[in-house]
Short mmCIF file of C-alpha atoms in Angstrom, two decimals:
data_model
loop_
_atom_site.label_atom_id
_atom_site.label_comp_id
_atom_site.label_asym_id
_atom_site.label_seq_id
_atom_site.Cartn_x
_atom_site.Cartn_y
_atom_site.Cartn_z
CA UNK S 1 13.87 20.27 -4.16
CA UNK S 2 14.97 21.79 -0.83
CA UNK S 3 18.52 22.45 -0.15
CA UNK S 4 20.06 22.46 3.78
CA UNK S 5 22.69 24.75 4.34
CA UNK S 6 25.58 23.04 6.37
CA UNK S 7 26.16 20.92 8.87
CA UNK S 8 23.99 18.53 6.91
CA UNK S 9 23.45 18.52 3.25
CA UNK S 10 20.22 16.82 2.46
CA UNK S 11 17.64 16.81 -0.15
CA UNK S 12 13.68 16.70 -0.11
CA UNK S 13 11.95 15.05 -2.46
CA UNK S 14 9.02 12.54 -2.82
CA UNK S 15 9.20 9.14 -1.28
CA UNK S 16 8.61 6.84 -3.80
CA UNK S 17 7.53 3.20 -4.28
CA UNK S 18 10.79 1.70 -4.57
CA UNK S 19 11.43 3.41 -1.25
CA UNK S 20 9.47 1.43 0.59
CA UNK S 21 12.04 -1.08 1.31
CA UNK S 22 14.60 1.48 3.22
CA UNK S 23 11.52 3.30 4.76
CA UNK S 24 10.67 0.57 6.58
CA UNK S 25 13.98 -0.01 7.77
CA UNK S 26 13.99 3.52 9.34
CA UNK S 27 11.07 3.27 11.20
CA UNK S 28 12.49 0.02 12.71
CA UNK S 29 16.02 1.64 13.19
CA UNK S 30 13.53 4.18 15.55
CA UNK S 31 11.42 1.48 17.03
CA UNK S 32 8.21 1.96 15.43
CA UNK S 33 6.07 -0.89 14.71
CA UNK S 34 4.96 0.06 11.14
CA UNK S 35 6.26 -2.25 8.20
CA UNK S 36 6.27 -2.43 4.86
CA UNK S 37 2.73 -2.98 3.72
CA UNK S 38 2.00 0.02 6.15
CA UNK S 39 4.22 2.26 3.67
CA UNK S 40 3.14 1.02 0.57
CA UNK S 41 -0.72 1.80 1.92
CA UNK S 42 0.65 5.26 2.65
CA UNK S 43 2.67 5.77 -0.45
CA UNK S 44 -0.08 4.60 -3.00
CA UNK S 45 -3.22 6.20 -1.22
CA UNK S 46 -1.49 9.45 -1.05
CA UNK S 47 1.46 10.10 -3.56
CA UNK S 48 1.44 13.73 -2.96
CA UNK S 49 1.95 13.84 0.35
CA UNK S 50 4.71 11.36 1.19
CA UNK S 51 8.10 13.06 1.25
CA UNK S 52 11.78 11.57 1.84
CA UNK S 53 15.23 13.18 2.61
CA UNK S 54 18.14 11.90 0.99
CA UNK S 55 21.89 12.17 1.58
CA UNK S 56 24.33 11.31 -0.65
CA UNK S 57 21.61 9.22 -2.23
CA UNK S 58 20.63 7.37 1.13
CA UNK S 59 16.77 7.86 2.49
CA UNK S 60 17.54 9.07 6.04
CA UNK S 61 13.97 11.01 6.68
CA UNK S 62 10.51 10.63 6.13
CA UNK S 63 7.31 12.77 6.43
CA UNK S 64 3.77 12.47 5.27
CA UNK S 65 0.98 14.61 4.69
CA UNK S 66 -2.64 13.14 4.69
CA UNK S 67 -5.15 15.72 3.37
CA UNK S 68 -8.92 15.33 3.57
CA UNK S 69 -10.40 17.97 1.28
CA UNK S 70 -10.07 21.83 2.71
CA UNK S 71 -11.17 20.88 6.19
CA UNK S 72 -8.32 19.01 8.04
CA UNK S 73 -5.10 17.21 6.80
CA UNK S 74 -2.89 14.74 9.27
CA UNK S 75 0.79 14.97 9.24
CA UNK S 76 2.90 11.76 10.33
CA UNK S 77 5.96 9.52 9.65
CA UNK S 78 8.05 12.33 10.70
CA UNK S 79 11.51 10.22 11.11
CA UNK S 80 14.86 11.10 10.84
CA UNK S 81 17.38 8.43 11.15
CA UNK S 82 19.32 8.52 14.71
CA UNK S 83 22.72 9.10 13.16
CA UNK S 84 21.36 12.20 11.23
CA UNK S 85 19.47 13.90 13.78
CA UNK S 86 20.28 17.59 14.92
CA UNK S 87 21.31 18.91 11.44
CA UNK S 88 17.98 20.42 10.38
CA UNK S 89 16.58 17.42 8.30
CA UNK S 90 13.31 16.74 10.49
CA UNK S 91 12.50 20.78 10.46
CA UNK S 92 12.97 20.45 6.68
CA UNK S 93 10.74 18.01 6.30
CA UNK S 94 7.97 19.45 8.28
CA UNK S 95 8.13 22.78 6.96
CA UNK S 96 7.75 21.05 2.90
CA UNK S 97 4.78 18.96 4.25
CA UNK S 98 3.10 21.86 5.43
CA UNK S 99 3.55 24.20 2.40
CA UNK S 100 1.47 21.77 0.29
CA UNK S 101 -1.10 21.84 3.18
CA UNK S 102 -4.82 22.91 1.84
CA UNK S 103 -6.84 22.40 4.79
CA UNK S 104 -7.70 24.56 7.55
CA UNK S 105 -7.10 22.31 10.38
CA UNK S 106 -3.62 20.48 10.35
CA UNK S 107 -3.18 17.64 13.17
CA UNK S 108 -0.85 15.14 14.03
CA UNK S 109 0.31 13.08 16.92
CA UNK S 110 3.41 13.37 18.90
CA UNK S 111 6.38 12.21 20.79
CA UNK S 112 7.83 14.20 23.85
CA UNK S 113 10.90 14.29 21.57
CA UNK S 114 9.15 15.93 18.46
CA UNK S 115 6.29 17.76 20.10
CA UNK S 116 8.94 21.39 20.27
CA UNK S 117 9.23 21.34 16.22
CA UNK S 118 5.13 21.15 16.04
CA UNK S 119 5.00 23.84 19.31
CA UNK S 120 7.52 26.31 16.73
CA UNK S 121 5.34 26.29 13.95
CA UNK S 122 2.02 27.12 15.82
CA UNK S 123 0.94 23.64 17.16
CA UNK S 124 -1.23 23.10 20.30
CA UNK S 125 -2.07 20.31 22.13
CA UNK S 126 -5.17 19.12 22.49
CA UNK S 127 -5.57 15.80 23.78
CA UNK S 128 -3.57 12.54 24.91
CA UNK S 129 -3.48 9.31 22.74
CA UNK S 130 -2.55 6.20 24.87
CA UNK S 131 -1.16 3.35 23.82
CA UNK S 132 -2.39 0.44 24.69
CA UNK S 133 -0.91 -3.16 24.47
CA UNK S 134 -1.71 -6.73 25.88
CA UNK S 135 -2.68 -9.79 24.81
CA UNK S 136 -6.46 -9.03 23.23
CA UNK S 137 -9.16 -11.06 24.62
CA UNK S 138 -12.82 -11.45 23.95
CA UNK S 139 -15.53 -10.34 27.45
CA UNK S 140 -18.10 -12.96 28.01
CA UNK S 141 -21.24 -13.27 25.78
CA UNK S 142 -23.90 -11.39 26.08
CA UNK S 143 -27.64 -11.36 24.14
CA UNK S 144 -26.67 -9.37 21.06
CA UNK S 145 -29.02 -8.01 18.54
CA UNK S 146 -25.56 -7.40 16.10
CA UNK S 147 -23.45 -9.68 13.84
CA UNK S 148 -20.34 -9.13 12.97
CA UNK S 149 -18.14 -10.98 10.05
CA UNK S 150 -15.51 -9.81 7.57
CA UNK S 151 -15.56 -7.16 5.03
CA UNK S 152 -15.30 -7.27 1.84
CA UNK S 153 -14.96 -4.92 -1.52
CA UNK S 154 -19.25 -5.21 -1.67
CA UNK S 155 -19.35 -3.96 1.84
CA UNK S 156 -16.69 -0.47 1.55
CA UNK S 157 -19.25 1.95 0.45
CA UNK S 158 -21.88 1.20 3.47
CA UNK S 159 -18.79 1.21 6.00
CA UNK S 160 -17.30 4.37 4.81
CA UNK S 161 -20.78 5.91 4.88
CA UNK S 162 -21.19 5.13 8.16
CA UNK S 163 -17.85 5.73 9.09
CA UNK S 164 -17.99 9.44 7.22
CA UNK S 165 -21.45 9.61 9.67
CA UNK S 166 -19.59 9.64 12.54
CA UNK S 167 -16.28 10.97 11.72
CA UNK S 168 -17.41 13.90 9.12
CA UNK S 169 -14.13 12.41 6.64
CA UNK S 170 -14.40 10.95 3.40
CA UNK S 171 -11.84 7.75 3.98
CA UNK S 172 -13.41 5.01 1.13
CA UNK S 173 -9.87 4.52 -0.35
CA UNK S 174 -8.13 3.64 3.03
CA UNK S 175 -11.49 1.16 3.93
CA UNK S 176 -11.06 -0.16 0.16
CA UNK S 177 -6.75 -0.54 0.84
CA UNK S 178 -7.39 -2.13 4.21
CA UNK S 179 -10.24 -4.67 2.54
CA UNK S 180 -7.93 -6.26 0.16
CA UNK S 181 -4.89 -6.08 2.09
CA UNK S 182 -3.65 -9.52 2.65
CA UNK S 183 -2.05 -8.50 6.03
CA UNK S 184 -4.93 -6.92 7.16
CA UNK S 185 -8.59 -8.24 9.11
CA UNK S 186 -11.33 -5.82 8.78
CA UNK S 187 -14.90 -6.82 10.35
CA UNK S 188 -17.91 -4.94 10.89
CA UNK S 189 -20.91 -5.06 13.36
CA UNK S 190 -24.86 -4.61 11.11
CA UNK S 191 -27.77 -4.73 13.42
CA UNK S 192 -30.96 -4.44 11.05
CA UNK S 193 -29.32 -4.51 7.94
CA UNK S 194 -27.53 -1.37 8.70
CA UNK S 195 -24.00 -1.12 9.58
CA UNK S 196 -23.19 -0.02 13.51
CA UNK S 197 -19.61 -0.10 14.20
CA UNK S 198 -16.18 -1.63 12.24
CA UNK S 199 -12.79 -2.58 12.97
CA UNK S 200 -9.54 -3.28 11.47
CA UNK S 201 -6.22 -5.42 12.61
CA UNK S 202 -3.09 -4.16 10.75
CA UNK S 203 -0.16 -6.61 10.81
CA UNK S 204 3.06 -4.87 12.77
CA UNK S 205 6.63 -5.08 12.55
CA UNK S 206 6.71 -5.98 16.33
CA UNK S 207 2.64 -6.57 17.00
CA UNK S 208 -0.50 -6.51 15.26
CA UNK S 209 -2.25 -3.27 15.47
CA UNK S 210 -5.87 -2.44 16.26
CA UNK S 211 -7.14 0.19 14.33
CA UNK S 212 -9.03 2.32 13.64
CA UNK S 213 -12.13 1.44 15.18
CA UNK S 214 -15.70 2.84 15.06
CA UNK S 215 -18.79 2.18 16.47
CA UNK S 216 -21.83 3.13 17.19
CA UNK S 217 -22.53 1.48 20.94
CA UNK S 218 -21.28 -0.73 23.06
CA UNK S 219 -22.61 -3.29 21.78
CA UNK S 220 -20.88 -3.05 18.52
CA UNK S 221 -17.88 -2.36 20.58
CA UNK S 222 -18.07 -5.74 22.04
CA UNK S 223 -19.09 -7.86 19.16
CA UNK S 224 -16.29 -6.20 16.59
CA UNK S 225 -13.69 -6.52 19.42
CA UNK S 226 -14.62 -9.98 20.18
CA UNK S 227 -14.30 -11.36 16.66
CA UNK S 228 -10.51 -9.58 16.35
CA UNK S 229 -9.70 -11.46 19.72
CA UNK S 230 -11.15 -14.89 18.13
CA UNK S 231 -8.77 -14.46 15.52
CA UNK S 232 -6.03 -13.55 18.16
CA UNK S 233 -4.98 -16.94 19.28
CA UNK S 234 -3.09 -14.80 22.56
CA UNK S 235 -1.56 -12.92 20.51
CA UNK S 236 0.04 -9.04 21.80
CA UNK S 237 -1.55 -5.83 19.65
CA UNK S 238 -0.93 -1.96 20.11
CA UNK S 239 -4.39 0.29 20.34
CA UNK S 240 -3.69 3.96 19.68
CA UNK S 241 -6.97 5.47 21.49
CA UNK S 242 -7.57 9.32 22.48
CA UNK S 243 -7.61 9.20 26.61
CA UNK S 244 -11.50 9.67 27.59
CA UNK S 245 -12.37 8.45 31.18
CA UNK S 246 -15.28 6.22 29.59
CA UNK S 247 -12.84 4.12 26.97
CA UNK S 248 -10.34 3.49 29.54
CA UNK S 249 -12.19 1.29 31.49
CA UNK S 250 -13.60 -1.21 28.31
CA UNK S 251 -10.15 -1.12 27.24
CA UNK S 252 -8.83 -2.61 30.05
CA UNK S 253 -12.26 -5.02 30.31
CA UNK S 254 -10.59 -6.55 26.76
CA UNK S 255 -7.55 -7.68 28.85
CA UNK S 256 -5.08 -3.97 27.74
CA UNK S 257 -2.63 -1.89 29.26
CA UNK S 258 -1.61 1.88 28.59
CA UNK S 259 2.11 1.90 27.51
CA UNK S 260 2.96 4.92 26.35
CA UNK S 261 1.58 8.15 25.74
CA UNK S 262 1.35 10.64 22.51
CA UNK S 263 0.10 14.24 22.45
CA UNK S 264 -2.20 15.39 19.55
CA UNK S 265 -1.91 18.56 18.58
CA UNK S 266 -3.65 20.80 15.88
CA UNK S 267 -2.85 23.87 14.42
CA UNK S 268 -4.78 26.14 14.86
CA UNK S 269 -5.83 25.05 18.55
CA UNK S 270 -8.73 22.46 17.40
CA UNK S 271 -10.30 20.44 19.70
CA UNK S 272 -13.23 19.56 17.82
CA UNK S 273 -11.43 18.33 15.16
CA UNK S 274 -8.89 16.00 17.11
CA UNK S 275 -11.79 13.51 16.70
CA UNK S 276 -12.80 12.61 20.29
CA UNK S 277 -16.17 11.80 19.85
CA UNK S 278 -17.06 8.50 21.92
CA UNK S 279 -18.35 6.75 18.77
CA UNK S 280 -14.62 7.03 17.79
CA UNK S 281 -12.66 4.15 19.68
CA UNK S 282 -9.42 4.12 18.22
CA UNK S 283 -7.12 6.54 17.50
CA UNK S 284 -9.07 6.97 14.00
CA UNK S 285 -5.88 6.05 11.53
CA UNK S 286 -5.62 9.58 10.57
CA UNK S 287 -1.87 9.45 9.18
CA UNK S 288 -3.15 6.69 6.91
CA UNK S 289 -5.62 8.24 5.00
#
């Protein structure tokens, strides 16, 4: 338990399942489009790392900390509620995630607002996420040599092979959460029997969300995209994607905008490990394990 000295008296502890509930309704007292199947995915995948301040018995903060073995851990949901804000809760927070921290690599992406607490406590920037939103819709046929059709639990242990390919991170218990989730669509693109590219569709508080997504080509691009705009029906989503000149423009091909902008940082200085390979679409879901 970690004590603040005054103006605000707050304590940290773990965020907990019954929490859920009043998590949720922080994020949307920020804005944030995460709900409450989002924190129960992050709460039961990763106990450990989820963390809450409390005053006077009321959750007013949040942080998590996502490790993947010794080689890179994410840190996100850092919220503290508006009213509370200035009296040292957020720092708090931060500073408890990152004690537990095993990994050598810490990441996490940012707001304008937040991005001087990471900058303090050695954090560089290394890239730009963009957010993009619009109504998702599918690009013309073309002469595929892919399918593409749900997931299910048979099919988590080729995906996350082929996602662990590409990515170098061991994430079978998110792709095994987001299977059975009854909010959530996950598809996948096999050309040959072998799996080449997946996607999932998170329901939102305010929009679906696309994410993450990763593929192997184009082509798996287009045929894993397509099927989540089938199931659309004009429907708005939020992307999270790291900015690279060559994603921008088949973004916008599948009918989305940029709307706002985050900066990823790592600590130490990483840029290798902020995942920008081109096989890796979306913005990976790192703070979800």
């Amino acid at each position: 338990m970690v004590e603040l000295t005054p103006p605000t008296f707050a304590s940290i502890g773990r965020l907990e399942r019954e929490d859920v509930s009043s998590a949720a309704a922080l994020s949307a007292a920020v804005g944030w489009n995460q709900n409450e199947e989002d924190w129960v995915r992050l709460v039961e995948l990763h106990p450990e790392g989820a963390f809450a301040a409390r005053v006077d018995g009321e959750l007013v903060g949040t942080t998590t900390l996502v490790s993947y073995g010794d080689a890179l851990a994410w840190l996100g949901m850092v919220i503290v509620h508006p009213e509370r804000r200035g009296g040292g809760i957020g720092s708090a927070l931060v500073d408890t995630a990152l004690a537990g921290a095993p990994s050598r690599v810490i990441g996490l992406d940012a707001t304008d607002l937040g991005a001087p607490l990471y900058e303090r406590r050695g954090f560089a920037g290394v890239a730009t996420i963009d957010r993009w939103s619009g109504v998702l819709r599918a690009e013309p046929a073309r002469r595929h040599h892919a399918s593409v059709r749900s997931a299910g639990a048979g099919d988590v242990d080729r995906i996350a092979r082929f996602d662990s390919a590409l990515s170098g991170l061991d994430r079978v218990a998110l792709l095994s959460q987001l299977a059975s989730e009854a909010g959530t669509t996950l598809v996948f693109a096999e050309r040959g029997g072998t799996v080449a590219g997946f996607a999932a569709l998170r329901s939102g508080r305010e929009r679906p969300h696309v994410g993450p997504i990763v593929v192997f080509d184009d082509e798996a691009l287009h045929v894993v995209i397509n099927e989540l705009a089938s199931r659309m029906a004009g429907e708005h989503v939020f992307l999270d994607a790291v900015r690279q000149e060559h994603t921008s423009g088949r973004l916008e091909a599948f009918g989305l905008q940029v709307a706002r902008s985050l900066r990823r940082m790592t600590r130490p200085a990483a840029p290798e490990a902020a995942m920008m390979r081109p096989e890796l679409v979306a913005a990976m879901g790192l703070e979800w394990g």
